[in-house]
Coordinates of C-alpha atoms in Angstrom, one line a residue:
Chain A
Q1 CA 17.0 24.0 29.7
K2 CA 14.2 21.6 28.1
E3 CA 12.1 23.3 25.5
V4 CA 8.3 22.6 26.7
E5 CA 8.4 21.8 30.1
Q6 CA 5.3 20.5 32.4
N7 CA 4.5 19.3 35.9
S8 CA 3.9 15.8 35.7
G9 CA 1.5 15.4 38.1
P10 CA -0.2 14.4 38.8
L11 CA -2.7 16.4 39.7
S12 CA -5.9 15.7 41.6
V13 CA -9.0 17.0 41.6
P14 CA -12.1 16.8 42.9
E15 CA -15.5 16.4 40.1
G16 CA -16.5 20.0 39.9
A17 CA -13.2 21.8 40.9
I18 CA -11.1 23.6 38.4
A19 CA -8.6 22.0 36.8
S20 CA -5.4 24.9 36.4
L21 CA -2.4 23.2 34.2
N22 CA 0.6 25.0 33.8
C23 CA 3.0 24.6 30.4
T24 CA 6.6 26.8 29.7
Y25 CA 8.7 27.5 27.0
S26 CA 11.8 28.4 26.1
D27 CA 12.3 30.1 22.5
R28 CA 10.8 33.4 22.5
V29 CA 10.0 33.2 19.1
S30 CA 7.7 30.5 19.6
Q31 CA 4.2 31.7 18.0
S32 CA 1.4 29.0 18.4
F33 CA 1.1 26.8 21.6
F34 CA -1.8 24.3 22.0
W35 CA -3.0 21.5 24.7
Y36 CA -3.9 17.9 23.4
R37 CA -5.7 15.9 25.3
Q38 CA -4.4 12.4 26.0
Y39 CA -5.8 9.0 27.4
S40 CA -3.6 6.4 28.2
G41 CA -2.6 4.0 25.3
K42 CA -4.4 6.8 23.0
S43 CA -3.2 9.6 20.3
P44 CA -2.9 12.7 21.2
E45 CA -6.5 14.6 20.6
L46 CA -6.4 18.8 20.3
I47 CA -8.4 20.6 22.7
M48 CA -7.7 23.9 22.8
S49 CA -5.2 26.4 20.7
I50 CA -4.2 29.9 21.5
Y51 CA -1.6 32.4 19.3
S52 CA -1.9 35.9 21.0
N53 CA -1.7 36.9 24.5
G54 CA -4.6 36.9 27.2
D55 CA -7.8 34.4 27.3
K56 CA -9.4 32.4 25.1
E57 CA -12.1 30.2 25.9
D58 CA -13.9 27.0 24.3
G59 CA -16.9 25.2 26.2
R60 CA -15.3 24.7 30.1
F61 CA -11.6 24.7 28.6
T62 CA -10.1 28.0 29.1
A63 CA -6.0 28.8 27.5
Q64 CA -3.9 31.4 28.6
L65 CA -1.4 32.8 26.9
N66 CA 1.8 35.5 28.5
K67 CA 4.4 35.4 25.9
A68 CA 6.6 37.8 28.0
S69 CA 6.5 35.5 30.8
Q70 CA 6.9 32.4 28.2
Y71 CA 3.9 30.9 29.8
V72 CA 0.6 28.9 28.6
S73 CA -2.4 27.5 31.2
L74 CA -5.3 25.3 30.3
L75 CA -8.0 25.4 33.1
I76 CA -11.1 23.2 33.0
R77 CA -13.6 24.6 34.9
D78 CA -16.6 21.8 36.4
S79 CA -14.2 18.7 36.0
Q80 CA -15.3 15.9 35.3
P81 CA -14.2 11.9 35.8
S82 CA -13.8 11.7 31.9
D83 CA -11.4 14.6 32.1
S84 CA -9.0 12.6 33.7
A85 CA -5.9 11.9 31.1
T86 CA -2.8 13.4 30.3
Y87 CA -2.7 17.0 28.8
L88 CA -0.1 17.5 26.8
C89 CA 1.4 21.2 25.7
A90 CA 2.4 21.9 22.8
V91 CA 4.6 24.5 20.8
N92 CA 4.9 25.4 17.5
K93 CA 8.5 26.8 16.6
L94 CA 9.4 29.2 13.8
S95 CA 12.5 30.0 14.7
G96 CA 15.0 28.2 11.9
G97 CA 12.5 29.1 9.4
S98 CA 10.5 25.8 10.9
N99 CA 6.6 26.5 11.4
Y100 CA 5.9 22.4 10.8
K101 CA 7.0 20.9 14.1
L102 CA 5.1 20.0 17.2
T103 CA 7.7 20.3 20.3
F104 CA 5.8 18.6 23.0
G105 CA 6.1 18.9 26.9
K106 CA 5.9 15.6 28.6
G107 CA 2.8 15.7 30.2
T108 CA 0.6 16.6 33.1
L109 CA -2.0 13.1 35.0
L110 CA -4.9 14.7 35.8
T111 CA -7.1 12.3 37.8
V112 CA -10.9 14.0 38.5
N113 CA -12.0 12.1 41.3
P114 CA -16.1 11.2 41.9
Chain B
E1 CA -16.0 14.6 11.4
P2 CA -12.8 13.8 9.3
E3 CA -10.4 12.0 10.9
V4 CA -6.8 10.6 10.1
T5 CA -6.9 6.8 9.9
Q6 CA -3.5 4.4 10.5
T7 CA -3.2 0.4 10.1
P8 CA -2.2 -1.8 11.1
S9 CA -3.1 -0.8 15.1
H10 CA -0.2 -2.8 16.2
Q11 CA 2.7 -4.5 14.3
V12 CA 5.4 -7.1 16.3
T13 CA 8.6 -7.9 13.9
Q14 CA 12.2 -9.0 14.3
M15 CA 15.2 -7.1 14.9
G16 CA 16.5 -5.9 11.4
Q17 CA 13.3 -6.5 9.4
E18 CA 11.5 -3.5 7.3
V19 CA 8.3 -2.1 8.8
I20 CA 5.4 -0.2 6.5
L21 CA 3.1 2.0 8.3
R22 CA 0.3 3.3 7.0
C23 CA -1.6 6.3 7.6
V24 CA -4.6 7.8 5.3
P25 CA -4.2 11.7 6.0
I26 CA -7.7 13.7 6.0
S27 CA -8.4 14.3 2.8
N28 CA -8.4 18.2 2.2
H29 CA -5.4 18.4 4.3
L30 CA -2.2 18.8 2.3
Y31 CA 0.5 18.4 5.0
F32 CA 1.5 15.0 6.5
Y33 CA 3.6 15.0 9.7
W34 CA 5.0 11.4 11.6
Y35 CA 5.4 11.9 14.9
R36 CA 6.6 8.3 17.5
Q37 CA 6.3 8.5 21.0
I38 CA 8.4 5.6 23.5
L39 CA 6.5 4.4 25.9
G40 CA 6.4 7.0 29.0
Q41 CA 8.1 9.2 27.3
K42 CA 7.3 12.8 25.0
V43 CA 5.7 13.2 21.9
E44 CA 8.5 13.6 19.1
F45 CA 8.7 14.9 15.8
L46 CA 10.2 12.5 12.9
V47 CA 9.3 14.4 9.3
S48 CA 7.2 16.5 7.9
F49 CA 5.9 16.3 4.4
Y50 CA 4.5 18.3 1.8
N51 CA 4.2 18.7 -2.2
N52 CA 5.5 14.5 -2.2
E53 CA 8.9 16.1 -0.8
I54 CA 9.9 16.5 3.2
S55 CA 9.5 19.8 4.5
E56 CA 11.9 19.3 7.9
K57 CA 13.3 16.0 9.4
S58 CA 14.4 15.5 13.2
E59 CA 17.6 13.7 14.1
I60 CA 15.7 10.8 14.7
F61 CA 15.2 10.7 11.2
D62 CA 17.9 8.8 9.6
D63 CA 18.5 6.6 6.7
Q64 CA 16.6 3.8 8.5
F65 CA 13.2 6.2 7.7
S66 CA 11.6 7.1 4.6
V67 CA 8.6 8.5 4.0
E68 CA 6.3 8.6 1.0
R69 CA 2.3 9.4 -1.0
P70 CA 2.3 6.4 -3.1
D71 CA -1.0 7.9 -4.0
G72 CA -3.7 10.3 -3.8
S73 CA -5.0 9.2 -0.2
N74 CA -2.0 7.2 1.3
F75 CA 1.1 8.0 3.5
T76 CA 3.9 5.8 4.9
L77 CA 6.4 5.6 7.1
K78 CA 8.9 2.7 6.2
I79 CA 11.9 1.5 8.6
R80 CA 14.3 -0.2 6.5
S81 CA 15.8 -2.3 9.2
T82 CA 14.1 -2.3 12.6
K83 CA 16.0 -2.2 16.1
L84 CA 14.9 -2.6 19.7
E85 CA 14.6 0.6 20.6
D86 CA 12.5 1.6 17.6
S87 CA 9.6 0.6 19.7
A88 CA 7.6 2.8 20.2
M89 CA 3.7 4.1 19.0
Y90 CA 4.2 6.1 15.6
F91 CA 1.5 8.4 15.3
C92 CA 0.2 10.0 11.6
A93 CA -1.0 14.1 11.8
S94 CA -2.3 16.7 9.2
S95 CA -3.2 19.7 8.7
E96 CA -4.7 21.6 6.3
V97 CA -3.4 25.1 4.3
G98 CA -2.9 28.4 6.1
T99 CA -2.6 31.9 4.7
S100 CA 1.0 31.2 4.7
G101 CA 2.0 26.9 5.0
P102 CA 0.5 24.9 6.9
S103 CA -2.4 25.7 9.2
N104 CA -0.9 25.1 12.2
E105 CA -3.3 23.0 13.9
Q106 CA -2.2 19.4 13.7
F107 CA -4.6 16.4 14.2
F108 CA -3.5 13.1 15.2
G109 CA -4.2 9.2 13.9
P110 CA -4.8 7.1 16.7
G111 CA -0.8 5.4 15.9
T112 CA 0.6 1.9 15.6
R113 CA 2.6 0.4 18.2
L114 CA 5.6 -1.0 17.0
T115 CA 6.8 -3.9 19.0
V116 CA 10.2 -5.0 17.5
L117 CA 11.7 -8.0 18.7

């Protein structure tokens, strides 16, 4: 079983719509969850972090975490063409005493059409 | 806004040669990391570093790799004898000190694209 799974996409939404990105993880001990945005050829840029169950909102972005289901999602409201990028889900694993490394999913490619 | 910087942006080398990739972490951060991303694949953890020693390393980080903080600002990754499969983007990241250990949020530099011929 893959540690962090995401649909590779592409996910295509019209400008102004809500984009919904999903991620599941296999290690129940995982404590911290992150969404990074990566434009083609660029580095990951941290956009959201979430640590407890429920929703966390920051501007047009809302992260949702459900530890019982081992599921984390990212909603982007009022999607803009500039949101077109690959969105990486990352998990900080605490199992085995490791609280340093991030484990990434392969990412979901989002395309926002004008 | 403080940011992680990396040099060079692109490094081309011959197989078997040594390369050193350089990073300047965010100034008040004390935890440093290297990740790599082979083209089309996911970002993979290589190593974490704190207080002048390796905190954790992955299976990828074998004896050909080493890290060093040669002075108060730079953090380097050395690959002693490069292989074709080392071709990838190498990202440096840093995080500040949290309440117990590193802060969870890691900030990435722009990366060095390493091409091994």
